[in-house]
Amino acid sequence: MKRRELLDLAKQLYTEDEIFELELAIDFATHAHYGQKRKSGESYITHPLAVAGILIDWAMDIDTILAGVLHDTIEDTDATLDEIESLFGHDVAFLVDGVTKVGRARAGMKNLENYLPQTTDNLSKLLVAVSQDVRVIIIKLADRLHNLRTLKYMSEEKQKKIAKESLDVFGRMADRLGMGQVRMQIEELAFSYLDPHEFNHLRNIMKKRLGKSTRKLGAVRIEVEKRLKNENISFEINGRVKSIYSLYKKLKKVNGNIDDIYDLMALRIIVNTNEDCYRVLGILHSMYQPMIARIKDYISVPKPNGYQSLHTTVITPNKHIVEFQIRTYEMHEYAERGLAASFHYHDQKSSKDYTRKRKISQLPPQLQWITRLQEIAQQLTNNEEISREQLNIDLFNDRIFVYSPKGDIYNLPEGSLPLDFAYLIHTDIGKHAYAFKVNGSIQAFDKPLANGDMVEIITRKTTIPKKEWLDLTITSHARSKIRNQLKRNTSVGALETLVRTNEIIRRKTKTDRNESKNACN
Ligand code: MN
């Protein structure tokens, strides 16, 4: 991307003052990277400009765009953070610094497989930066996306390495942030490099299938459009095609039989209000036979990353199976852009909003993992030992939602046990957990919770943490709390023994004295 192109793109969104700042940043970065080249042979500055261009496509706020332009200057040039701070302000400098740390920590992260203890310092800095400002990850995602787009210039070995890391870390991060569109782009590119043979094979299968199903869907679509118009619902309808990588993942689940996949192509209906979503669902079910097990209400029960929509799969009179996704424009925007939508260029909402200490249940459930990030960073800074497996669980496990009896929603890593939930709510509640009722019936301490479970904790004052509890939890949060409590209990225990021993000695000396007194008498 060239200077002129980026500025033209930016002029559609930002004010004159902001454009002036952008020009300044471009000049600063161009000067700093002067003489450097990309593997493609182009001058280096094309890369940060392209990254900024991607961030403009995502309609991010101006600070993020500036940081995008400057993101490689600290790592790769003589520019200093102080210079950036004095020219562009504290926020931009913080973002550039954060992105630089992500880059440095990556050497230690490598999908955390080659994770080494000496890198915890970088890793904790990275986590602190990310947990204080999520925009750091958003810039990193744009950076990664552009690097994937220009991956063909790298050696095959590098291609595979970067592709794998993209799937393992960045695709999942994008998913965690609800950035569906970005996740898909990262996954498609990465998968095409990681397994080009399988990618092309599946793409061909998909092409053949789609030819057929487009015709079938066309007829259904016309029927549905007509009906919705008659019902006076204003709507948009379009087809969405499954991505190659998600087809690949799904095929693995259904043992490779493509006939078991009903949503290669789905019809997406977008309407104005939540009520309209349910009306459309009702209308579809009155027209066609729904498959009961495939009706999903992600509006009242959103996915753990915040995704909302109604899904249903129906069978037409001609025995065609069609999936529908129904959502409002707002839900659609979130499904595509996720958390990035919170940093829209025209509302300068501070990202700090997400980091202020509040009760976890008051954060939007899809953001609760950010407070976990802060905690892990804290543990690393305190040199508490966290194993690679533990980090994987805390940061990269899929997430589930669990409800308290009051209806508060908590976000936990998949595989969490009841005690993990108890400690997430409150340390004192965890400490005295005596029994758990899940969806109304008593559940054993060692049985993992499932998405959507309602968990009631029964406490007893007399219950105290036991050593075995360390094996009945999977989150580092619960484990570190239990470890602390065990330590305290042992020291309290030791003190009690000491007091008791002293008492016995005192009593004994008294009797001894009395005895000797008696003897004297
Ligand atoms: Mn870069």
XYZ file of C-alpha atoms and ligand atoms in Angstrom:
522
model
C 0.000 0.000 0.000
C 1.194 3.516 -0.841
C 0.972 6.749 1.147
C -1.596 8.243 -1.248
C -3.864 5.161 -1.207
C -3.904 5.048 2.588
C -4.727 8.730 2.899
C -7.554 8.448 0.356
C -8.978 5.540 2.328
C -8.652 7.453 5.599
C -10.332 10.591 4.271
C -13.647 8.750 4.143
C -13.678 8.253 7.917
C -11.524 10.664 9.869
C -11.484 14.409 10.556
C -8.978 16.822 9.017
C -6.967 17.031 12.234
C -6.785 13.265 12.435
C -5.655 13.036 8.803
C -2.924 15.546 9.613
C -1.707 13.293 12.442
C -1.849 10.316 10.114
C 0.353 12.113 7.575
C 2.823 12.865 10.334
C 2.895 9.208 11.410
C 3.385 8.018 7.820
C 6.308 10.419 7.357
C 7.853 9.377 10.679
C 7.592 5.640 9.861
C 8.761 6.099 6.247
C 11.836 7.915 7.480
C 12.501 5.303 10.188
C 12.172 2.302 7.845
C 14.108 4.032 5.062
C 16.229 1.528 3.107
C 14.563 -1.574 4.629
C 12.937 -4.125 2.341
C 10.255 -6.788 2.712
C 10.923 -10.341 1.511
C 8.816 -9.474 -1.539
C 11.425 -6.863 -2.521
C 9.046 -3.975 -1.855
C 10.163 -1.236 0.496
C 9.320 -2.066 4.115
C 6.940 0.844 4.670
C 4.354 -0.847 2.405
C 3.729 -3.322 5.249
C 2.840 -0.947 8.122
C 0.770 1.101 5.676
C -1.126 -2.024 4.632
C -1.691 -2.901 8.301
C -3.082 0.597 8.903
C -5.266 0.108 5.813
C -6.723 -3.087 7.269
C -7.429 -1.269 10.549
C -9.232 1.471 8.610
C -11.325 -1.243 6.924
C -12.280 -2.349 10.421
C -13.223 1.301 11.133
C -11.004 1.512 14.203
C -10.355 4.736 16.116
C -7.535 7.022 14.935
C -5.084 6.079 17.726
C -5.205 2.475 16.569
C -4.565 3.540 12.958
C -1.542 5.632 14.007
C -0.187 2.745 16.084
C -0.696 0.500 13.039
C 1.514 2.773 10.929
C 4.155 2.884 13.688
C 3.894 -0.716 14.900
C 7.302 -1.961 13.669
C 9.375 1.168 14.330
C 10.521 0.298 17.863
C 11.476 -3.273 17.006
C 13.116 -2.686 13.637
C 14.428 0.903 13.566
C 16.235 3.487 15.680
C 13.003 5.239 16.653
C 12.319 5.384 20.392
C 9.178 5.172 22.436
C 9.852 8.630 23.889
C 9.846 10.150 20.419
C 6.558 8.461 19.615
C 5.027 9.553 22.903
C 6.056 13.187 22.443
C 4.788 13.259 18.848
C 1.623 11.181 19.083
C 0.725 11.033 22.752
C 0.632 8.450 25.504
C -2.105 6.192 24.113
C -0.442 5.673 20.740
C 2.908 5.028 22.436
C 1.285 2.492 24.776
C -0.226 0.639 21.821
C 3.050 0.572 19.856
C 4.879 -0.635 22.955
C 2.274 -3.350 23.511
C 2.490 -4.579 19.917
C 6.293 -4.629 20.153
C 6.090 -6.781 23.275
C 3.675 -9.177 21.612
C 6.247 -9.576 18.846
C 9.051 -10.227 21.282
C 7.038 -12.600 23.413
C 6.009 -14.541 20.348
C 9.393 -16.196 20.279
C 8.435 -17.639 23.631
C 4.809 -18.211 22.764
C 5.021 -20.264 19.561
C 1.567 -21.632 20.236
C 3.052 -22.201 23.672
C 4.533 -25.511 22.626
C 8.137 -24.459 22.972
C 7.290 -22.259 25.860
C 10.354 -21.709 28.016
C 10.535 -20.429 31.588
C 12.932 -17.581 30.728
C 10.289 -16.068 28.495
C 7.722 -15.635 31.254
C 8.958 -12.110 31.705
C 8.077 -11.191 28.142
C 4.921 -13.202 28.300
C 3.742 -11.430 31.409
C 4.512 -8.054 29.830
C 2.550 -9.136 26.813
C -0.403 -10.227 28.893
C -0.341 -7.001 30.883
C -0.344 -4.958 27.672
C -3.176 -6.977 26.181
C -5.253 -6.946 29.330
C -4.890 -3.193 29.689
C -5.789 -2.462 26.121
C -7.390 -5.012 23.811
C -6.528 -2.846 20.822
C -3.004 -4.297 21.060
C -4.353 -7.661 19.924
C -6.513 -6.060 17.251
C -3.421 -4.390 15.728
C -1.536 -7.665 16.015
C -4.355 -9.424 14.148
C -4.154 -6.888 11.310
C -0.362 -7.357 11.260
C -0.771 -11.126 11.108
C -3.393 -10.910 8.381
C -1.101 -8.869 6.144
C 1.824 -11.188 6.819
C -0.366 -14.134 5.807
C -1.395 -12.317 2.639
C 2.279 -11.926 1.717
C 3.362 -15.350 2.988
C 4.210 -16.651 -0.466
C 7.551 -14.824 -0.364
C 8.714 -16.803 2.675
C 10.555 -20.147 2.687
C 8.325 -23.197 2.916
C 9.512 -23.946 6.412
C 8.640 -20.443 7.610
C 5.285 -20.609 5.831
C 4.295 -23.743 7.725
C 5.482 -22.358 11.037
C 3.624 -19.070 10.653
C 0.516 -20.811 9.323
C 0.384 -23.165 12.300
C 0.875 -20.383 14.794
C -1.850 -18.391 13.060
C -4.352 -21.212 13.461
C -3.357 -22.068 17.023
C -3.060 -18.595 18.469
C -4.340 -15.789 16.250
C -7.411 -17.491 14.797
C -8.492 -18.403 18.306
C -7.783 -14.914 19.605
C -9.947 -13.444 16.837
C -12.668 -15.914 17.749
C -12.381 -15.024 21.420
C -12.886 -11.383 20.482
C -15.921 -12.291 18.393
C -14.197 -11.083 15.208
C -15.745 -13.690 12.927
C -14.711 -12.132 9.648
C -11.050 -11.815 10.667
C -10.974 -15.277 12.156
C -12.237 -16.706 8.884
C -9.684 -14.817 6.769
C -6.817 -15.910 9.026
C -7.988 -19.527 9.043
C -8.501 -19.788 5.278
C -5.078 -18.356 4.477
C -3.263 -20.308 7.177
C -4.946 -23.591 6.258
C -4.122 -23.117 2.557
C -0.408 -22.996 3.491
C -0.478 -25.640 6.186
C -2.172 -28.318 4.078
C -2.424 -27.092 0.474
C -3.423 -30.539 -0.779
C -6.399 -30.895 1.561
C -7.350 -27.257 1.039
C -7.609 -27.647 -2.739
C -9.362 -30.982 -2.433
C -12.052 -29.544 -0.170
C -12.377 -26.428 -2.276
C -13.148 -28.561 -5.307
C -15.710 -30.661 -3.436
C -17.309 -27.481 -2.195
C -17.507 -26.011 -5.701
C -19.299 -29.071 -7.066
C -21.761 -29.165 -4.177
C -22.470 -25.475 -4.278
C -23.493 -25.572 -7.937
C -26.295 -27.966 -7.024
C -27.367 -26.373 -3.769
C -27.427 -22.830 -5.160
C -30.208 -23.884 -7.529
C -32.165 -25.608 -4.744
C -31.664 -22.707 -2.382
C -32.763 -20.239 -5.035
C -36.265 -21.702 -5.082
C -36.538 -21.722 -1.283
C -35.250 -18.185 -1.113
C -37.924 -16.885 -3.508
C -40.657 -18.615 -1.486
C -39.387 -17.170 1.770
C -38.975 -13.652 0.360
C -42.543 -13.664 -0.900
C -43.912 -14.817 2.417
C -41.936 -12.333 4.510
C -43.073 -9.468 2.266
C -46.675 -10.559 2.745
C -46.113 -10.438 6.494
C -44.774 -6.866 6.184
C -41.392 -7.632 7.622
C -38.528 -5.559 6.285
C -35.489 -7.757 5.812
C -32.393 -8.569 3.825
C -31.644 -12.099 2.713
C -28.430 -13.575 1.371
C -26.566 -16.846 1.105
C -23.553 -17.569 3.234
C -21.070 -20.223 2.221
C -19.173 -22.237 4.780
C -15.435 -21.571 4.886
C -13.061 -24.325 3.759
C -11.396 -24.565 7.139
C -14.642 -24.870 9.074
C -15.765 -27.534 6.594
C -12.494 -29.352 7.302
C -13.057 -29.176 11.058
C -16.663 -30.286 10.759
C -15.770 -33.200 8.469
C -13.408 -34.456 11.137
C -16.319 -34.448 13.591
C -18.693 -36.390 11.320
C -16.023 -38.877 10.211
C -15.497 -37.400 6.794
C -19.015 -37.781 5.408
C -19.932 -34.586 3.609
C -23.570 -35.720 3.320
C -23.858 -35.210 7.077
C -23.125 -31.517 6.733
C -26.269 -29.480 6.198
C -24.909 -25.990 6.346
C -22.448 -25.875 3.437
C -24.603 -23.030 2.343
C -27.100 -21.313 4.578
C -29.629 -18.545 4.034
C -29.092 -15.542 6.258
C -32.016 -13.259 7.044
C -31.264 -9.883 8.630
C -34.064 -7.862 10.242
C -34.505 -4.768 12.419
C -35.509 -6.049 15.851
C -35.224 -9.082 18.131
C -38.994 -9.574 17.882
C -38.713 -9.753 14.103
C -36.099 -12.508 14.482
C -38.553 -14.684 16.405
C -41.394 -13.813 14.025
C -39.288 -14.929 11.066
C -38.403 -18.141 12.898
C -42.108 -18.811 13.501
C -42.941 -18.127 9.862
C -40.202 -20.464 8.612
C -41.412 -23.214 10.929
C -44.958 -22.780 9.675
C -43.695 -23.141 6.077
C -41.283 -26.046 6.557
C -40.643 -28.924 8.924
C -37.851 -27.931 11.340
C -35.274 -30.477 12.582
C -35.920 -30.226 16.310
C -32.370 -30.835 17.498
C -31.045 -28.106 15.230
C -33.041 -25.136 16.482
C -30.569 -22.862 18.295
C -31.513 -19.703 20.145
C -28.236 -17.807 20.425
C -30.184 -14.616 21.024
C -31.348 -15.446 24.528
C -28.277 -17.629 25.123
C -25.376 -16.024 23.202
C -22.239 -18.016 22.446
C -19.392 -17.431 24.921
C -17.749 -14.976 22.512
C -20.901 -12.855 22.328
C -22.254 -14.190 19.010
C -26.029 -13.879 18.657
C -28.458 -15.283 16.063
C -31.273 -17.788 15.689
C -30.331 -20.919 13.744
C -32.731 -23.459 12.356
C -32.503 -26.265 9.824
C -35.653 -27.204 7.919
C -36.734 -29.875 5.442
C -38.596 -28.587 2.395
C -41.467 -30.549 0.762
C -38.917 -31.580 -1.911
C -36.816 -33.092 0.884
C -34.108 -30.478 0.650
C -32.378 -29.608 3.901
C -31.770 -25.879 4.377
C -30.184 -23.993 7.254
C -31.334 -20.468 8.154
C -29.570 -17.897 10.313
C -31.747 -15.049 11.553
C -30.305 -11.942 13.222
C -30.653 -8.177 13.571
C -28.308 -5.719 11.827
C -26.660 -5.062 15.165
C -26.018 -8.764 15.787
C -24.702 -9.054 12.258
C -22.261 -6.225 12.854
C -21.057 -7.903 16.038
C -20.775 -11.325 14.385
C -18.510 -9.843 11.729
C -16.488 -7.334 13.738
C -16.791 -8.462 17.348
C -14.948 -6.465 19.938
C -13.443 -4.251 17.226
C -16.929 -2.748 16.955
C -16.440 -1.215 20.427
C -13.594 0.956 19.160
C -15.454 2.508 16.294
C -13.749 5.612 14.908
C -16.624 7.924 15.723
C -17.148 7.024 19.344
C -13.891 7.405 21.199
C -14.835 4.965 23.875
C -11.849 4.345 26.074
C -10.662 0.779 26.125
C -9.811 1.352 29.761
C -13.505 0.828 30.410
C -12.873 -2.858 30.141
C -10.103 -3.048 32.648
C -11.415 -1.164 35.645
C -11.852 -3.521 38.536
C -15.421 -4.622 38.829
C -17.267 -7.714 39.839
C -16.672 -10.276 37.128
C -20.368 -10.920 36.656
C -20.812 -7.242 35.757
C -18.502 -7.470 32.767
C -20.121 -8.603 29.544
C -19.560 -12.372 29.702
C -17.450 -12.406 26.540
C -14.971 -10.031 28.204
C -14.516 -11.891 31.470
C -11.473 -13.698 30.130
C -9.676 -10.358 29.956
C -9.725 -10.105 33.743
C -8.284 -13.619 33.781
C -5.466 -12.368 31.557
C -4.676 -9.660 34.085
C -4.599 -12.220 36.836
C -2.279 -14.564 34.966
C 0.010 -11.653 34.154
C 0.044 -10.831 37.877
C 0.911 -14.402 38.797
C 3.750 -14.438 36.282
C 5.056 -11.139 37.614
C 5.018 -12.582 41.132
C 7.069 -15.483 39.797
C 4.349 -17.937 40.675
C 4.897 -21.072 38.705
C 2.475 -21.626 35.840
C 3.005 -24.591 33.568
C 2.540 -24.560 29.827
C -0.524 -26.797 30.114
C -1.984 -24.420 32.654
C -1.517 -21.435 30.331
C -3.099 -23.372 27.516
C -6.138 -24.071 29.653
C -6.481 -20.524 30.936
C -5.862 -18.732 27.646
C -6.685 -21.025 24.781
C -9.263 -23.591 25.909
C -12.675 -23.069 24.408
C -14.959 -21.282 26.821
C -18.308 -22.185 28.350
C -21.009 -20.158 30.077
C -22.263 -21.138 33.489
C -25.165 -19.507 35.349
C -25.578 -18.692 39.016
C -29.051 -19.281 40.496
C -29.568 -15.500 40.300
C -28.964 -15.656 36.562
C -25.517 -14.050 36.506
C -23.392 -15.435 33.692
C -19.814 -16.597 34.192
C -17.308 -17.473 31.502
C -14.984 -20.418 32.243
C -12.559 -22.569 30.248
C -14.126 -25.745 28.890
C -13.484 -28.664 31.245
C -13.874 -26.532 34.389
C -15.054 -28.344 37.509
C -17.600 -27.094 40.081
C -14.882 -25.800 42.404
C -13.462 -23.633 39.583
C -16.840 -21.964 39.386
C -17.071 -21.530 43.167
C -13.663 -19.837 43.333
C -14.514 -17.641 40.361
C -17.540 -16.278 42.214
C -15.711 -15.619 45.451
C -12.747 -17.006 47.339
C -14.775 -17.372 50.530
C -17.504 -19.259 48.731
C -14.951 -21.601 47.216
C -13.342 -22.117 50.604
C -16.539 -23.357 52.226
C -18.002 -25.254 49.259
C -19.670 -28.334 50.665
C -21.761 -29.581 47.739
C -22.917 -28.552 44.260
C -26.318 -28.655 42.667
C -26.124 -28.508 38.877
C -29.431 -27.901 37.115
C -31.152 -28.940 40.312
C -29.363 -32.183 41.149
C -26.293 -32.864 43.245
C -23.138 -33.148 41.135
C -19.805 -34.716 42.087
C -16.772 -32.464 42.523
C -14.936 -34.229 39.694
C -17.581 -33.923 36.978
C -16.890 -31.125 34.458
C -19.480 -28.413 33.966
C -21.217 -28.041 30.616
C -22.135 -24.934 28.671
C -25.403 -23.499 30.004
C -25.318 -25.292 33.374
C -26.966 -23.562 36.315
C -24.802 -24.145 39.353
C -25.821 -23.690 42.968
C -23.114 -23.857 45.622
C -23.995 -25.184 49.047
C -21.582 -23.879 51.664
C -20.848 -24.932 55.239
C -18.800 -22.899 57.654
C -17.045 -26.069 58.814
C -15.818 -27.016 55.337
C -12.238 -26.010 54.646
C -10.018 -26.480 51.576
C -8.303 -29.828 51.316
C -5.184 -30.759 49.438
C -7.200 -32.974 47.054
C -8.991 -29.871 45.835
C -5.938 -29.017 43.750
C -6.833 -32.016 41.585
C -10.496 -31.033 41.521
C -9.852 -27.715 39.755
C -8.348 -26.866 36.376
C -8.092 -23.059 36.379
C -4.975 -21.366 37.705
C -7.259 -18.896 39.487
C -8.860 -21.539 41.712
C -5.615 -23.433 42.198
C -3.628 -20.445 43.365
C -6.412 -19.450 45.803
C -6.560 -22.973 47.193
C -2.773 -23.125 47.549
C -2.810 -19.875 49.520
C -5.611 -21.077 51.751
C -3.868 -24.375 52.401
C -0.716 -22.518 53.404
C -2.677 -20.316 55.770
C -4.505 -23.296 57.246
C -1.286 -25.155 57.923
C 0.222 -22.150 59.628
C -2.957 -21.651 61.634
C -2.930 -25.380 62.354
C 0.703 -25.227 63.439
C -0.027 -22.294 65.704
C -2.928 -24.117 67.314
C -0.739 -27.141 67.983
C 1.886 -24.878 69.505
C -0.655 -23.243 71.807
C -2.026 -26.612 72.782
C 1.453 -28.036 73.438
C 2.307 -25.043 75.616
C -0.859 -25.559 77.553
C -0.071 -29.202 78.150
C 3.453 -28.329 79.253
C 2.119 -25.630 81.569
C -0.445 -27.959 83.065
C 2.134 -30.679 83.375
C 4.691 -28.458 85.148
C 1.937 -27.316 87.455
C 1.079 -30.899 88.416
C 4.752 -31.727 88.668
C 5.223 -28.783 90.959
C 2.219 -29.779 92.986
C 3.491 -33.301 93.114
C 6.912 -32.203 94.260
C 5.212 -29.878 96.709
C 3.223 -32.821 98.001
C 6.353 -34.831 98.196
C 7.998 -32.154 100.271
C 5.098 -31.937 102.517
Mn 4.533 -6.013 11.322
